Amino acid sequence: MSRLTPQDIEHVKAMLKKHDEELRAQTGTGLLGIAAEAAGLSESQLAAMVAETRIGVVPLTTGLGIISGFSDTVQAILSFVGADAFVTAATDVAGINEAMAAGVKQIFMADDLTCSLMDLQTRCTADNGIATGRGFGAALALAAKDIKGKKVVVLGAGPVGRSAVYFFLSKGAEVVLYDKNPVCLARMKDVPGVTLAADGSEALAAGNLYFEATTARDTITMADMSEDTIASAPGIPLGISDDAMKKYGQQVIQDPLELGVASMLSCLLAKAAGKALK
Ligand code: 2YJ
């Protein structure tokens, strides 16, 4: 699992509107619409739910400590999609107390292992890894118009990759999966609709819809891309090589935090409303 650096997220706040427009050009809908798709909601259903939120974002100093700009950026993303969100002045337990005193309905917190959005009334939670898989999966499905019956190549069988695999299967796609860790890969061997590849090249040769959820660089290079390729790439650092990005960047859906946080919100609100995520 990668830890975000302040550099990864320094431009996110200022570029939210532009990123939303880029996503719209790539997928036909913006951050809110993609998040809605990730949670099986319509955009208007999600907008109505989001309008009822009151979210405290609590910075945590534990472990490796505060990531400069992290909580502010999370708050900006939540506000951008219509939520009522604020960052507590205090950190850690005092921050939770502050949020409770302010009457929050949801709390967002992240330490070195877990990034979670919690609903206080229903006790539902949304995990960043699972939501990120669904958010970037939804973006790829929307960009490809319909993925039913199509092959989707997934690189990386960690929490994000696995969540995307189940999302793609729920949409009727076939999945070709590769992870360099044989133990992670073997865990998925009996999942119907999933074919395990022997290596990255074999996986990438199987289709032109890519989901890159590894923590390695250059897993997808120029030779793997063409005019027909669409890649959704939540992995940090970005797995698409620099030259491939230069030529095919418009076909790559990518951001460090926006789709993940927006999808945490949609997945949480869907679960809190009693909707099972397929
Ligand atoms: O509050 C803060 O500023 C920090 N405690 C934020 C830490 C953010 N955590 C991470 O980046 C971890 N790698 C966990 C992310 C889980 C993603 N699935």
Short mmCIF file of C-alpha atoms and ligand atoms in Angstrom, two decimals:
data_model
loop_
_atom_site.label_atom_id
_atom_site.label_comp_id
_atom_site.label_asym_id
_atom_site.label_seq_id
_atom_site.Cartn_x
_atom_site.Cartn_y
_atom_site.Cartn_z
CA MET A 1 0.00 0.00 0.00
CA SER A 2 1.33 3.43 -0.89
CA ARG A 3 1.36 6.39 1.41
CA LEU A 4 0.43 9.62 -0.34
CA THR A 5 3.05 12.36 -0.24
CA PRO A 6 2.24 16.09 0.02
CA GLN A 7 3.54 16.38 -3.57
CA ASP A 8 1.03 13.77 -4.80
CA ILE A 9 -1.87 15.92 -3.62
CA GLU A 10 -0.57 19.51 -3.72
CA HIS A 11 -2.53 20.52 -6.85
CA VAL A 12 -5.70 18.53 -6.23
CA LYS A 13 -7.71 21.34 -4.60
CA ALA A 14 -6.92 23.95 -7.23
CA MET A 15 -7.54 21.51 -10.09
CA LEU A 16 -10.82 19.94 -8.92
CA LYS A 17 -12.98 21.72 -11.50
CA LYS A 18 -10.55 20.98 -14.31
CA HIS A 19 -10.24 17.34 -13.25
CA ASP A 20 -14.04 17.07 -13.17
CA GLU A 21 -14.15 18.38 -16.76
CA GLU A 22 -11.45 15.92 -17.83
CA LEU A 23 -13.40 13.03 -16.30
CA ARG A 24 -16.52 14.25 -18.09
CA ALA A 25 -14.66 14.24 -21.41
CA GLN A 26 -13.35 10.72 -20.73
CA THR A 27 -16.42 9.06 -19.22
CA GLY A 28 -19.40 11.26 -20.09
CA THR A 29 -19.94 12.22 -16.43
CA GLY A 30 -18.10 14.01 -13.62
CA LEU A 31 -16.86 13.00 -10.19
CA LEU A 32 -20.35 12.80 -8.66
CA GLY A 33 -21.74 10.76 -11.56
CA ILE A 34 -18.84 8.30 -11.46
CA ALA A 35 -19.15 7.96 -7.68
CA ALA A 36 -22.88 7.29 -8.11
CA GLU A 37 -22.15 4.55 -10.66
CA ALA A 38 -19.58 3.05 -8.26
CA ALA A 39 -22.31 2.63 -5.65
CA GLY A 40 -25.13 1.61 -7.97
CA LEU A 41 -27.00 4.89 -7.48
CA SER A 42 -28.25 7.46 -9.95
CA GLU A 43 -26.51 10.83 -9.82
CA SER A 44 -29.68 12.53 -8.56
CA GLN A 45 -30.19 9.90 -5.82
CA LEU A 46 -26.61 10.42 -4.67
CA ALA A 47 -26.89 14.23 -4.84
CA ALA A 48 -29.96 14.09 -2.58
CA MET A 49 -28.14 11.88 -0.05
CA VAL A 50 -24.98 14.00 -0.15
CA ALA A 51 -27.04 17.12 0.60
CA GLU A 52 -27.95 15.61 4.01
CA THR A 53 -24.37 14.94 5.14
CA ARG A 54 -22.36 16.68 7.85
CA ILE A 55 -18.83 15.27 7.80
CA GLY A 56 -15.95 15.91 10.19
CA VAL A 57 -12.52 15.17 8.72
CA VAL A 58 -10.20 14.37 11.64
CA PRO A 59 -6.42 14.57 11.08
CA LEU A 60 -4.52 11.70 12.74
CA THR A 61 -0.95 12.09 14.01
CA THR A 62 -0.45 8.40 14.77
CA GLY A 63 2.27 6.33 13.07
CA LEU A 64 4.00 8.26 10.29
CA GLY A 65 1.89 11.29 11.20
CA ILE A 66 0.08 14.06 9.37
CA ILE A 67 0.43 14.29 5.60
CA SER A 68 0.55 17.99 4.91
CA GLY A 69 -2.58 19.03 2.99
CA PHE A 70 -4.26 15.61 3.25
CA SER A 71 -7.26 16.50 5.42
CA ASP A 72 -7.82 19.83 3.61
CA THR A 73 -7.77 18.02 0.27
CA VAL A 74 -10.22 15.36 1.45
CA GLN A 75 -12.52 18.13 2.72
CA ALA A 76 -12.26 19.99 -0.60
CA ILE A 77 -13.18 16.84 -2.57
CA LEU A 78 -16.16 16.10 -0.28
CA SER A 79 -17.36 19.71 -0.56
CA PHE A 80 -16.86 19.68 -4.34
CA VAL A 81 -19.35 16.84 -4.71
CA GLY A 82 -21.85 18.66 -2.50
CA ALA A 83 -21.17 17.40 1.03
CA ASP A 84 -21.09 19.61 4.12
CA ALA A 85 -17.58 18.83 5.35
CA PHE A 86 -15.02 20.50 7.61
CA VAL A 87 -11.61 19.66 9.06
CA THR A 88 -11.47 19.61 12.86
CA ALA A 89 -9.00 22.03 14.45
CA ALA A 90 -7.88 19.34 16.90
CA THR A 91 -6.30 16.04 15.86
CA ASP A 92 -6.81 12.47 17.06
CA VAL A 93 -9.21 11.79 19.96
CA ALA A 94 -9.68 15.50 20.66
CA GLY A 95 -10.59 15.92 16.98
CA ILE A 96 -13.22 13.18 17.26
CA ASN A 97 -14.63 14.91 20.36
CA GLU A 98 -14.71 18.20 18.45
CA ALA A 99 -16.54 16.61 15.53
CA MET A 100 -19.10 14.99 17.86
CA ALA A 101 -19.69 18.30 19.65
CA ALA A 102 -20.27 19.95 16.26
CA GLY A 103 -23.04 17.45 15.52
CA VAL A 104 -21.42 15.54 12.66
CA LYS A 105 -23.22 12.62 11.06
CA GLN A 106 -20.09 11.12 9.49
CA ILE A 107 -16.38 11.04 10.37
CA PHE A 108 -13.48 10.63 7.93
CA MET A 109 -10.11 9.44 9.30
CA ALA A 110 -6.97 7.81 7.91
CA ASP A 111 -3.94 6.30 9.62
CA ASP A 112 -1.09 4.43 7.91
CA LEU A 113 -3.14 1.29 7.27
CA THR A 114 -6.77 2.28 7.01
CA CYS A 115 -8.64 5.15 5.47
CA SER A 116 -12.30 5.12 6.45
CA LEU A 117 -15.49 7.14 6.29
CA MET A 118 -17.96 6.19 9.01
CA ASP A 119 -21.65 6.89 9.41
CA LEU A 120 -22.43 7.43 13.08
CA GLN A 121 -26.16 6.71 12.88
CA THR A 122 -26.09 3.42 10.96
CA ARG A 123 -22.53 2.35 11.98
CA CYS A 124 -21.76 1.65 8.30
CA THR A 125 -18.20 2.29 7.10
CA ALA A 126 -16.60 2.80 3.69
CA ASP A 127 -13.02 1.71 3.12
CA ASN A 128 -10.78 3.67 0.77
CA GLY A 129 -9.33 0.61 -0.98
CA ILE A 130 -12.69 -0.95 -1.78
CA ALA A 131 -14.26 2.37 -2.81
CA THR A 132 -11.25 3.28 -4.97
CA GLY A 133 -11.56 -0.02 -6.84
CA ARG A 134 -15.23 0.63 -7.49
CA GLY A 135 -14.74 4.31 -8.40
CA PHE A 136 -11.98 3.69 -10.93
CA GLY A 137 -13.83 0.58 -12.10
CA ALA A 138 -16.98 2.64 -12.70
CA ALA A 139 -14.93 5.25 -14.57
CA LEU A 140 -13.48 2.57 -16.86
CA ALA A 141 -16.90 1.00 -17.44
CA LEU A 142 -18.43 4.39 -18.29
CA ALA A 143 -15.52 5.31 -20.58
CA ALA A 144 -15.87 1.98 -22.41
CA LYS A 145 -19.66 2.61 -22.72
CA ASP A 146 -20.60 -1.01 -21.93
CA ILE A 147 -18.25 -3.66 -20.56
CA LYS A 148 -20.74 -6.55 -20.65
CA GLY A 149 -19.06 -9.49 -22.39
CA LYS A 150 -15.79 -7.54 -22.78
CA LYS A 151 -12.40 -8.47 -21.36
CA VAL A 152 -10.93 -6.21 -18.70
CA VAL A 153 -7.27 -6.64 -17.80
CA VAL A 154 -6.56 -6.01 -14.12
CA LEU A 155 -2.98 -5.60 -12.90
CA GLY A 156 -2.67 -5.86 -9.13
CA ALA A 157 -4.73 -8.15 -6.89
CA GLY A 158 -4.54 -6.08 -3.71
CA PRO A 159 -7.63 -4.51 -2.09
CA VAL A 160 -8.17 -1.99 -4.92
CA GLY A 161 -7.64 -4.52 -7.74
CA ARG A 162 -9.83 -7.16 -6.10
CA SER A 163 -12.64 -4.69 -5.49
CA ALA A 164 -12.48 -3.66 -9.16
CA VAL A 165 -12.54 -7.32 -10.25
CA TYR A 166 -15.83 -7.88 -8.42
CA PHE A 167 -17.24 -4.64 -9.80
CA PHE A 168 -16.35 -5.65 -13.39
CA LEU A 169 -17.83 -9.14 -12.88
CA SER A 170 -21.05 -7.58 -11.57
CA LYS A 171 -21.27 -5.68 -14.88
CA GLY A 172 -20.90 -8.88 -16.92
CA ALA A 173 -17.26 -8.41 -17.97
CA GLU A 174 -14.61 -11.11 -18.09
CA VAL A 175 -11.46 -10.37 -16.12
CA VAL A 176 -7.84 -11.27 -16.90
CA LEU A 177 -5.85 -10.75 -13.72
CA TYR A 178 -2.14 -10.59 -12.96
CA ASP A 179 -0.20 -9.87 -9.78
CA LYS A 180 3.51 -10.48 -9.36
CA ASN A 181 2.80 -11.86 -5.90
CA PRO A 182 1.67 -15.48 -6.52
CA VAL A 183 -0.09 -15.67 -3.15
CA CYS A 184 -2.27 -12.62 -3.94
CA LEU A 185 -3.01 -13.98 -7.40
CA ALA A 186 -3.85 -17.52 -6.25
CA ARG A 187 -6.48 -16.11 -3.89
CA MET A 188 -8.58 -15.27 -6.97
CA LYS A 189 -8.10 -18.54 -8.85
CA ASP A 190 -11.57 -19.97 -8.24
CA VAL A 191 -13.54 -16.79 -8.89
CA PRO A 192 -15.88 -17.45 -11.86
CA GLY A 193 -15.17 -15.07 -14.75
CA VAL A 194 -11.55 -14.50 -13.73
CA THR A 195 -8.60 -15.89 -15.74
CA LEU A 196 -5.18 -15.65 -14.13
CA ALA A 197 -2.31 -14.58 -16.42
CA ALA A 198 1.25 -15.91 -16.15
CA ASP A 199 2.78 -12.43 -16.42
CA GLY A 200 1.94 -8.79 -17.13
CA SER A 201 2.54 -9.04 -20.89
CA GLU A 202 0.24 -12.03 -21.23
CA ALA A 203 -2.46 -10.16 -19.30
CA LEU A 204 -2.10 -6.94 -21.31
CA ALA A 205 -2.22 -8.84 -24.61
CA ALA A 206 -5.69 -10.17 -23.71
CA GLY A 207 -7.63 -6.92 -24.19
CA ASN A 208 -7.55 -3.14 -24.45
CA LEU A 209 -9.38 -2.12 -21.27
CA TYR A 210 -6.80 -1.86 -18.51
CA PHE A 211 -7.13 -1.42 -14.76
CA GLU A 212 -3.75 -0.62 -13.18
CA ALA A 213 -3.77 -1.12 -9.40
CA THR A 214 -0.14 -1.94 -8.63
CA THR A 215 2.44 0.07 -6.68
CA ALA A 216 5.06 -0.33 -9.45
CA ARG A 217 6.08 2.05 -12.24
CA ASP A 218 6.05 1.23 -15.97
CA THR A 219 3.79 -1.82 -15.78
CA ILE A 220 2.06 -0.45 -18.89
CA THR A 221 4.35 0.97 -21.56
CA MET A 222 4.06 2.42 -25.06
CA ALA A 223 4.01 -1.07 -26.60
CA ASP A 224 0.86 -1.98 -24.64
CA MET A 225 -1.12 1.10 -25.69
CA SER A 226 -2.98 1.96 -28.89
CA GLU A 227 -5.71 4.36 -30.02
CA ASP A 228 -8.33 1.86 -28.71
CA THR A 229 -6.87 1.42 -25.22
CA ILE A 230 -8.60 2.85 -22.16
CA ALA A 231 -6.70 2.63 -18.88
CA SER A 232 -8.01 3.37 -15.38
CA ALA A 233 -5.05 3.76 -13.07
CA PRO A 234 -5.50 4.21 -9.32
CA GLY A 235 -2.08 2.72 -8.56
CA ILE A 236 0.42 5.03 -6.85
CA PRO A 237 2.96 5.73 -8.27
CA LEU A 238 1.33 5.75 -11.70
CA GLY A 239 2.02 2.49 -13.55
CA ILE A 240 1.76 3.98 -17.03
CA SER A 241 5.18 4.92 -18.45
CA ASP A 242 6.00 8.59 -19.13
CA ASP A 243 6.18 8.18 -22.91
CA ALA A 244 2.88 6.29 -22.98
CA MET A 245 1.31 9.10 -20.91
CA LYS A 246 2.67 11.68 -23.32
CA LYS A 247 1.02 10.02 -26.30
CA TYR A 248 -2.08 8.44 -24.76
CA GLY A 249 -2.65 10.51 -21.59
CA GLN A 250 -6.18 11.42 -22.62
CA GLN A 251 -7.08 7.72 -22.59
CA VAL A 252 -5.83 7.30 -19.01
CA ILE A 253 -8.15 7.91 -16.04
CA GLN A 254 -5.97 8.81 -13.12
CA ASP A 255 -5.91 10.84 -9.90
CA PRO A 256 -4.36 10.47 -6.44
CA LEU A 257 -7.41 10.95 -4.21
CA GLU A 258 -10.48 12.43 -5.91
CA LEU A 259 -12.27 9.34 -7.27
CA GLY A 260 -11.41 7.34 -4.15
CA VAL A 261 -12.83 9.88 -1.70
CA ALA A 262 -15.93 10.64 -3.80
CA SER A 263 -16.59 6.90 -4.06
CA MET A 264 -16.08 6.39 -0.31
CA LEU A 265 -18.90 8.89 0.13
CA SER A 266 -21.22 7.23 -2.41
CA CYS A 267 -20.51 3.71 -1.12
CA LEU A 268 -21.08 4.81 2.48
CA LEU A 269 -24.35 6.57 1.72
CA ALA A 270 -25.60 3.63 -0.38
CA LYS A 271 -24.79 1.18 2.43
CA ALA A 272 -26.33 3.46 5.06
CA ALA A 273 -29.51 3.55 2.94
CA GLY A 274 -29.57 -0.26 3.04
CA LYS A 275 -28.34 -0.89 -0.50
CA ALA A 276 -26.07 -3.93 -0.88
CA LEU A 277 -23.08 -3.22 -3.15
CA LYS A 278 -22.71 -5.97 -5.75
O1 2YJ B 1 -4.35 12.50 8.95
C1 2YJ B 1 -3.34 12.46 8.23
O2 2YJ B 1 -2.87 13.47 7.67
C2 2YJ B 1 -2.66 11.13 8.04
N1 2YJ B 1 -2.82 10.31 9.18
C3 2YJ B 1 -3.20 10.53 6.76
C4 2YJ B 1 -2.67 9.15 6.42
C5 2YJ B 1 -3.20 8.69 5.09
N2 2YJ B 1 -2.98 7.28 4.98
C6 2YJ B 1 -2.41 6.70 3.93
O3 2YJ B 1 -2.03 7.32 2.96
C7 2YJ B 1 -2.24 5.22 4.09
N3 2YJ B 1 -1.36 4.69 3.09
C8 2YJ B 1 -3.55 4.50 4.11
C9 2YJ B 1 -4.33 4.66 2.86
C10 2YJ B 1 -5.26 3.53 2.68
C11 2YJ B 1 -5.59 3.47 1.24
N4 2YJ B 1 -6.25 2.25 0.93
#
